[in-house]
């Protein structure tokens, strides 16, 4: 089997990029612009299951959707593609972590253009307050 150097270089660059954003997730990623509409769509999809799941659905769907693509590529035995898309799953988890970590101070600028502390609704503040876990963060 002949090695595909272009794929190897691409995988190495993706790995370096992931390590860079994992070191400081607050910097953001080019995939944030992809994650946002997926996150918002998750609210719509999970809304019929009640208020709590409707709100949690944004973050859930943001991680579930790329994981479905990973599963598809594994099913098709396209392991390289699955590994590359797995980067997206990891980036989405980091993105959700940043949002959840902001639940107490609420300083992230949200889709409204305001921060949670300025009166904009903050998903993770609601979720952690509702479950009684806000003080544990």
Short mmCIF file of N, CA and C in Angstrom, two decimals:
data_model
loop_
_atom_site.label_atom_id
_atom_site.label_comp_id
_atom_site.label_asym_id
_atom_site.label_seq_id
_atom_site.Cartn_x
_atom_site.Cartn_y
_atom_site.Cartn_z
N UNK A 1 0.85 -1.18 0.00
CA UNK A 1 0.00 0.00 0.00
C UNK A 1 0.89 1.25 0.00
N UNK A 2 0.67 2.08 -0.97
CA UNK A 2 1.47 3.29 -1.13
C UNK A 2 0.95 4.38 -0.18
N UNK A 3 1.83 5.01 0.60
CA UNK A 3 1.37 6.05 1.53
C UNK A 3 0.90 7.29 0.78
N UNK A 4 -0.15 7.89 1.28
CA UNK A 4 -0.67 9.11 0.71
C UNK A 4 -0.14 10.29 1.55
N UNK A 5 0.91 10.91 1.06
CA UNK A 5 1.57 11.97 1.83
C UNK A 5 0.70 13.20 2.00
N UNK A 6 -0.14 13.49 1.03
CA UNK A 6 -1.02 14.64 1.15
C UNK A 6 -1.99 14.45 2.32
N UNK A 7 -2.56 13.26 2.44
CA UNK A 7 -3.45 12.97 3.57
C UNK A 7 -2.70 13.03 4.89
N UNK A 8 -1.48 12.53 4.90
CA UNK A 8 -0.67 12.56 6.11
C UNK A 8 -0.37 13.99 6.54
N UNK A 9 0.01 14.83 5.59
CA UNK A 9 0.28 16.24 5.90
C UNK A 9 -0.98 16.92 6.42
N UNK A 10 -2.11 16.67 5.77
CA UNK A 10 -3.38 17.26 6.19
C UNK A 10 -3.73 16.82 7.61
N UNK A 11 -3.55 15.54 7.92
CA UNK A 11 -3.84 15.02 9.26
C UNK A 11 -2.92 15.65 10.30
N UNK A 12 -1.66 15.83 9.97
CA UNK A 12 -0.71 16.45 10.89
C UNK A 12 -1.11 17.91 11.14
N UNK A 13 -1.47 18.62 10.08
CA UNK A 13 -1.89 20.02 10.24
C UNK A 13 -3.15 20.12 11.09
N UNK A 14 -4.11 19.23 10.86
CA UNK A 14 -5.33 19.21 11.66
C UNK A 14 -5.00 18.93 13.12
N UNK A 15 -4.08 18.01 13.36
CA UNK A 15 -3.69 17.67 14.74
C UNK A 15 -3.05 18.86 15.43
N UNK A 16 -2.17 19.55 14.73
CA UNK A 16 -1.53 20.73 15.30
C UNK A 16 -2.57 21.81 15.59
N UNK A 17 -3.49 22.02 14.65
CA UNK A 17 -4.54 23.02 14.84
C UNK A 17 -5.41 22.67 16.04
N UNK A 18 -5.78 21.39 16.17
CA UNK A 18 -6.61 20.98 17.30
C UNK A 18 -5.88 21.21 18.62
N UNK A 19 -4.61 20.85 18.67
CA UNK A 19 -3.83 21.07 19.90
C UNK A 19 -3.75 22.56 20.23
N UNK A 20 -3.66 23.39 19.19
CA UNK A 20 -3.60 24.84 19.39
C UNK A 20 -4.91 25.34 20.00
N UNK A 21 -6.07 24.93 19.45
CA UNK A 21 -7.34 25.42 20.01
C UNK A 21 -7.66 24.74 21.34
N UNK A 22 -7.18 23.52 21.55
CA UNK A 22 -7.42 22.84 22.83
C UNK A 22 -6.63 23.53 23.95
N UNK A 23 -5.50 24.09 23.62
CA UNK A 23 -4.67 24.80 24.61
C UNK A 23 -5.39 26.04 25.12
N UNK A 24 -6.12 26.72 24.24
CA UNK A 24 -6.87 27.91 24.64
C UNK A 24 -8.18 27.97 23.84
N UNK A 25 -9.21 27.22 24.28
CA UNK A 25 -10.47 27.16 23.53
C UNK A 25 -11.17 28.51 23.40
N UNK A 26 -10.83 29.47 24.25
CA UNK A 26 -11.46 30.79 24.16
C UNK A 26 -11.09 31.52 22.88
N UNK A 27 -10.01 31.08 22.22
CA UNK A 27 -9.61 31.71 20.96
C UNK A 27 -10.63 31.47 19.85
N UNK A 28 -11.36 30.38 19.96
CA UNK A 28 -12.34 30.05 18.93
C UNK A 28 -11.71 29.29 17.78
N UNK A 29 -12.54 28.94 16.83
CA UNK A 29 -12.13 28.12 15.70
C UNK A 29 -12.95 28.52 14.48
N UNK A 30 -12.42 28.22 13.31
CA UNK A 30 -13.18 28.50 12.09
C UNK A 30 -14.49 27.70 12.07
N UNK A 31 -14.53 26.58 12.79
CA UNK A 31 -15.75 25.77 12.84
C UNK A 31 -16.83 26.37 13.73
N UNK A 32 -16.50 27.39 14.50
CA UNK A 32 -17.52 28.05 15.32
C UNK A 32 -18.66 28.57 14.45
N UNK A 33 -18.32 29.03 13.25
CA UNK A 33 -19.35 29.55 12.34
C UNK A 33 -20.22 28.43 11.78
N UNK A 34 -19.72 27.22 11.78
CA UNK A 34 -20.51 26.05 11.38
C UNK A 34 -21.33 25.56 12.57
N UNK A 35 -20.71 25.57 13.75
CA UNK A 35 -21.37 25.07 14.96
C UNK A 35 -22.59 25.90 15.35
N UNK A 36 -22.52 27.21 15.18
CA UNK A 36 -23.60 28.07 15.65
C UNK A 36 -24.96 27.74 15.03
N UNK A 37 -25.08 27.65 13.69
CA UNK A 37 -26.41 27.30 13.15
C UNK A 37 -26.84 25.88 13.54
N UNK A 38 -25.88 24.98 13.70
CA UNK A 38 -26.23 23.62 14.13
C UNK A 38 -26.74 23.66 15.56
N UNK A 39 -26.09 24.44 16.41
CA UNK A 39 -26.51 24.61 17.80
C UNK A 39 -27.95 25.15 17.85
N UNK A 40 -28.20 26.20 17.10
CA UNK A 40 -29.53 26.81 17.10
C UNK A 40 -30.59 25.86 16.54
N UNK A 41 -30.24 25.08 15.54
CA UNK A 41 -31.16 24.08 14.99
C UNK A 41 -31.48 23.03 16.04
N UNK A 42 -30.50 22.68 16.87
CA UNK A 42 -30.73 21.72 17.94
C UNK A 42 -31.82 22.16 18.90
N UNK A 43 -31.90 23.47 19.16
CA UNK A 43 -32.99 23.97 20.01
C UNK A 43 -34.34 23.67 19.38
N UNK A 44 -34.45 23.87 18.08
CA UNK A 44 -35.72 23.62 17.39
C UNK A 44 -36.07 22.13 17.38
N UNK A 45 -35.08 21.29 17.13
CA UNK A 45 -35.32 19.85 17.06
C UNK A 45 -35.73 19.29 18.42
N UNK A 46 -35.10 19.74 19.49
CA UNK A 46 -35.37 19.19 20.82
C UNK A 46 -36.50 19.91 21.55
N UNK A 47 -36.98 21.03 21.02
CA UNK A 47 -38.04 21.81 21.65
C UNK A 47 -39.30 20.99 21.96
N UNK A 48 -39.75 20.10 21.07
CA UNK A 48 -40.97 19.32 21.37
C UNK A 48 -40.84 18.42 22.60
N UNK A 49 -39.62 18.20 23.09
CA UNK A 49 -39.41 17.30 24.23
C UNK A 49 -39.38 18.05 25.57
N UNK A 50 -39.80 19.30 25.55
CA UNK A 50 -39.89 20.06 26.79
C UNK A 50 -38.85 21.17 26.86
N UNK A 51 -39.06 22.06 27.82
CA UNK A 51 -38.20 23.24 27.94
C UNK A 51 -36.74 22.87 28.20
N UNK A 52 -36.50 21.98 29.16
CA UNK A 52 -35.12 21.64 29.52
C UNK A 52 -34.38 21.04 28.33
N UNK A 53 -34.97 20.03 27.68
CA UNK A 53 -34.31 19.41 26.52
C UNK A 53 -34.24 20.37 25.34
N UNK A 54 -35.23 21.24 25.21
CA UNK A 54 -35.19 22.23 24.14
C UNK A 54 -33.99 23.15 24.28
N UNK A 55 -33.67 23.49 25.52
CA UNK A 55 -32.51 24.36 25.76
C UNK A 55 -31.21 23.56 25.67
N UNK A 56 -31.20 22.37 26.25
CA UNK A 56 -30.00 21.51 26.18
C UNK A 56 -29.75 21.02 24.76
N UNK A 57 -30.81 20.97 23.95
CA UNK A 57 -30.70 20.44 22.59
C UNK A 57 -29.72 21.17 21.71
N UNK A 58 -29.50 22.44 21.96
CA UNK A 58 -28.51 23.17 21.16
C UNK A 58 -27.13 22.56 21.30
N UNK A 59 -26.69 22.42 22.53
CA UNK A 59 -25.36 21.84 22.77
C UNK A 59 -25.32 20.37 22.40
N UNK A 60 -26.41 19.65 22.69
CA UNK A 60 -26.46 18.22 22.33
C UNK A 60 -26.30 18.02 20.83
N UNK A 61 -27.09 18.74 20.06
CA UNK A 61 -27.08 18.56 18.60
C UNK A 61 -25.75 19.01 18.01
N UNK A 62 -25.14 20.01 18.62
CA UNK A 62 -23.85 20.51 18.15
C UNK A 62 -22.77 19.42 18.22
N UNK A 63 -22.90 18.51 19.17
CA UNK A 63 -21.94 17.40 19.30
C UNK A 63 -22.44 16.15 18.57
N UNK A 64 -23.75 15.92 18.61
CA UNK A 64 -24.32 14.71 18.00
C UNK A 64 -24.16 14.71 16.48
N UNK A 65 -24.43 15.84 15.83
CA UNK A 65 -24.39 15.87 14.36
C UNK A 65 -23.03 15.47 13.79
N UNK A 66 -21.93 16.07 14.24
CA UNK A 66 -20.65 15.60 13.70
C UNK A 66 -20.34 14.15 14.09
N UNK A 67 -20.82 13.71 15.26
CA UNK A 67 -20.61 12.31 15.66
C UNK A 67 -21.33 11.36 14.72
N UNK A 68 -22.48 11.78 14.20
CA UNK A 68 -23.21 10.96 13.21
C UNK A 68 -22.37 10.81 11.94
N UNK A 69 -21.71 11.88 11.53
CA UNK A 69 -20.84 11.79 10.35
C UNK A 69 -19.66 10.85 10.61
N UNK A 70 -19.10 10.90 11.81
CA UNK A 70 -18.02 9.96 12.16
C UNK A 70 -18.54 8.54 12.03
N UNK A 71 -19.72 8.28 12.59
CA UNK A 71 -20.32 6.95 12.50
C UNK A 71 -20.55 6.51 11.07
N UNK A 72 -21.00 7.43 10.24
CA UNK A 72 -21.22 7.12 8.83
C UNK A 72 -19.92 6.70 8.16
N UNK A 73 -18.87 7.46 8.38
CA UNK A 73 -17.59 7.14 7.74
C UNK A 73 -17.00 5.82 8.27
N UNK A 74 -17.19 5.55 9.55
CA UNK A 74 -16.73 4.27 10.09
C UNK A 74 -17.52 3.13 9.45
N UNK A 75 -18.83 3.31 9.34
CA UNK A 75 -19.70 2.30 8.71
C UNK A 75 -19.27 2.03 7.27
N UNK A 76 -18.85 3.08 6.57
CA UNK A 76 -18.39 2.94 5.18
C UNK A 76 -16.92 2.52 5.10
N UNK A 77 -16.31 2.28 6.26
CA UNK A 77 -14.91 1.88 6.36
C UNK A 77 -13.96 2.93 5.76
N UNK A 78 -14.35 4.18 5.89
CA UNK A 78 -13.52 5.30 5.46
C UNK A 78 -12.91 5.93 6.72
N UNK A 79 -11.93 5.22 7.26
CA UNK A 79 -11.40 5.56 8.57
C UNK A 79 -10.65 6.89 8.59
N UNK A 80 -10.00 7.23 7.51
CA UNK A 80 -9.31 8.52 7.46
C UNK A 80 -10.33 9.65 7.58
N UNK A 81 -11.40 9.56 6.81
CA UNK A 81 -12.44 10.59 6.87
C UNK A 81 -13.06 10.65 8.26
N UNK A 82 -13.29 9.48 8.86
CA UNK A 82 -13.85 9.44 10.21
C UNK A 82 -12.92 10.14 11.20
N UNK A 83 -11.63 9.91 11.06
CA UNK A 83 -10.66 10.53 11.97
C UNK A 83 -10.64 12.05 11.81
N UNK A 84 -10.73 12.52 10.58
CA UNK A 84 -10.73 13.97 10.34
C UNK A 84 -12.00 14.60 10.92
N UNK A 85 -13.15 13.95 10.70
CA UNK A 85 -14.41 14.49 11.22
C UNK A 85 -14.45 14.38 12.75
N UNK A 86 -13.73 13.42 13.30
CA UNK A 86 -13.64 13.31 14.75
C UNK A 86 -13.03 14.58 15.36
N UNK A 87 -12.17 15.25 14.60
CA UNK A 87 -11.66 16.55 15.01
C UNK A 87 -12.81 17.51 15.26
N UNK A 88 -13.80 17.50 14.37
CA UNK A 88 -14.96 18.38 14.50
C UNK A 88 -15.72 18.07 15.79
N UNK A 89 -15.86 16.78 16.11
CA UNK A 89 -16.53 16.39 17.35
C UNK A 89 -15.77 16.99 18.54
N UNK A 90 -14.45 16.82 18.55
CA UNK A 90 -13.65 17.36 19.64
C UNK A 90 -13.74 18.87 19.74
N UNK A 91 -13.73 19.53 18.60
CA UNK A 91 -13.84 20.99 18.59
C UNK A 91 -15.21 21.41 19.11
N UNK A 92 -16.26 20.68 18.75
CA UNK A 92 -17.60 21.00 19.24
C UNK A 92 -17.70 20.82 20.75
N UNK A 93 -17.07 19.77 21.26
CA UNK A 93 -17.06 19.55 22.71
C UNK A 93 -16.33 20.70 23.41
N UNK A 94 -15.21 21.13 22.85
CA UNK A 94 -14.50 22.29 23.43
C UNK A 94 -15.37 23.54 23.39
N UNK A 95 -16.10 23.72 22.30
CA UNK A 95 -16.98 24.87 22.15
C UNK A 95 -18.08 24.86 23.21
N UNK A 96 -18.67 23.69 23.45
CA UNK A 96 -19.70 23.55 24.48
C UNK A 96 -19.09 23.78 25.86
N UNK A 97 -17.87 23.30 26.06
CA UNK A 97 -17.19 23.50 27.34
C UNK A 97 -17.01 25.00 27.63
N UNK A 98 -16.61 25.76 26.63
CA UNK A 98 -16.44 27.20 26.80
C UNK A 98 -17.77 27.84 27.20
N UNK A 99 -18.84 27.43 26.53
CA UNK A 99 -20.17 27.97 26.82
C UNK A 99 -20.61 27.59 28.23
N UNK A 100 -20.42 26.34 28.61
CA UNK A 100 -20.81 25.88 29.95
C UNK A 100 -19.97 26.56 31.03
N UNK A 101 -18.69 26.73 30.76
CA UNK A 101 -17.80 27.37 31.74
C UNK A 101 -18.16 28.84 31.96
N UNK A 102 -18.85 29.44 31.01
CA UNK A 102 -19.26 30.84 31.11
C UNK A 102 -20.57 31.01 31.89
N UNK A 103 -21.16 29.92 32.35
CA UNK A 103 -22.49 29.96 32.97
C UNK A 103 -22.55 30.85 34.20
N UNK A 104 -21.48 30.95 34.95
CA UNK A 104 -21.49 31.75 36.17
C UNK A 104 -21.26 33.23 35.86
N UNK A 105 -20.21 33.54 35.12
CA UNK A 105 -19.86 34.94 34.86
C UNK A 105 -20.63 35.54 33.69
N UNK A 106 -21.07 34.71 32.77
CA UNK A 106 -21.87 35.11 31.60
C UNK A 106 -21.28 36.31 30.86
N UNK A 107 -20.04 36.16 30.39
CA UNK A 107 -19.36 37.23 29.67
C UNK A 107 -19.26 36.99 28.17
N UNK A 108 -19.62 35.78 27.70
CA UNK A 108 -19.58 35.52 26.26
C UNK A 108 -20.66 36.33 25.56
N UNK A 109 -20.33 36.86 24.41
CA UNK A 109 -21.33 37.54 23.59
C UNK A 109 -22.13 36.46 22.87
N UNK A 110 -23.44 36.49 23.07
CA UNK A 110 -24.32 35.45 22.52
C UNK A 110 -24.93 35.92 21.21
N UNK A 111 -25.81 35.11 20.63
CA UNK A 111 -26.37 35.44 19.31
C UNK A 111 -27.16 36.74 19.32
N UNK A 112 -27.64 37.15 20.49
CA UNK A 112 -28.38 38.41 20.59
C UNK A 112 -27.47 39.62 20.44
N UNK A 113 -26.16 39.40 20.56
CA UNK A 113 -25.21 40.50 20.53
C UNK A 113 -24.88 41.01 21.93
N UNK A 114 -25.52 40.44 22.93
CA UNK A 114 -25.28 40.82 24.32
C UNK A 114 -24.74 39.61 25.08
N UNK A 115 -24.18 39.88 26.25
CA UNK A 115 -23.75 38.78 27.12
C UNK A 115 -24.92 38.36 28.00
N UNK A 116 -24.79 37.21 28.64
CA UNK A 116 -25.82 36.76 29.56
C UNK A 116 -26.01 37.71 30.72
N UNK A 117 -24.93 38.35 31.16
CA UNK A 117 -25.03 39.29 32.28
C UNK A 117 -25.74 40.59 31.88
N UNK A 118 -25.85 40.83 30.58
CA UNK A 118 -26.56 42.02 30.10
C UNK A 118 -28.03 41.73 29.80
N UNK A 119 -28.48 40.54 30.19
CA UNK A 119 -29.89 40.21 30.04
C UNK A 119 -30.21 39.22 28.94
N UNK A 120 -29.22 38.81 28.16
CA UNK A 120 -29.46 37.82 27.12
C UNK A 120 -29.57 36.44 27.77
N UNK A 121 -30.38 35.56 27.19
CA UNK A 121 -30.58 34.22 27.75
C UNK A 121 -29.33 33.38 27.55
N UNK A 122 -28.89 32.71 28.60
CA UNK A 122 -27.68 31.88 28.57
C UNK A 122 -28.10 30.43 28.85
N UNK A 123 -28.00 29.57 27.84
CA UNK A 123 -28.43 28.17 27.96
C UNK A 123 -27.86 27.49 29.19
N UNK A 124 -26.56 27.56 29.34
CA UNK A 124 -25.90 26.80 30.40
C UNK A 124 -26.16 27.38 31.77
N UNK A 125 -26.40 28.67 31.89
CA UNK A 125 -26.78 29.22 33.19
C UNK A 125 -28.13 28.63 33.58
N UNK A 126 -29.06 28.58 32.64
CA UNK A 126 -30.38 28.00 32.90
C UNK A 126 -30.26 26.52 33.26
N UNK A 127 -29.51 25.75 32.46
CA UNK A 127 -29.41 24.30 32.67
C UNK A 127 -28.78 23.98 34.03
N UNK A 128 -27.71 24.67 34.37
CA UNK A 128 -27.02 24.39 35.63
C UNK A 128 -27.80 24.93 36.83
N UNK A 129 -28.51 26.04 36.66
CA UNK A 129 -29.35 26.55 37.74
C UNK A 129 -30.52 25.60 37.99
N UNK A 130 -31.15 25.14 36.91
CA UNK A 130 -32.29 24.24 37.02
C UNK A 130 -31.92 22.93 37.71
N UNK A 131 -30.74 22.42 37.43
CA UNK A 131 -30.31 21.15 38.03
C UNK A 131 -29.63 21.35 39.39
N UNK A 132 -29.49 22.60 39.81
CA UNK A 132 -28.85 22.88 41.10
C UNK A 132 -27.34 22.72 41.07
N UNK A 133 -26.75 22.74 39.89
CA UNK A 133 -25.31 22.51 39.77
C UNK A 133 -24.50 23.77 39.48
N UNK A 134 -25.16 24.92 39.41
CA UNK A 134 -24.42 26.14 39.06
C UNK A 134 -23.32 26.44 40.08
N UNK A 135 -23.58 26.19 41.35
CA UNK A 135 -22.58 26.43 42.39
C UNK A 135 -21.42 25.46 42.34
N UNK A 136 -21.54 24.40 41.57
CA UNK A 136 -20.48 23.38 41.48
C UNK A 136 -19.50 23.67 40.36
N UNK A 137 -19.73 24.72 39.61
CA UNK A 137 -18.85 25.00 38.47
C UNK A 137 -17.65 25.81 38.87
#
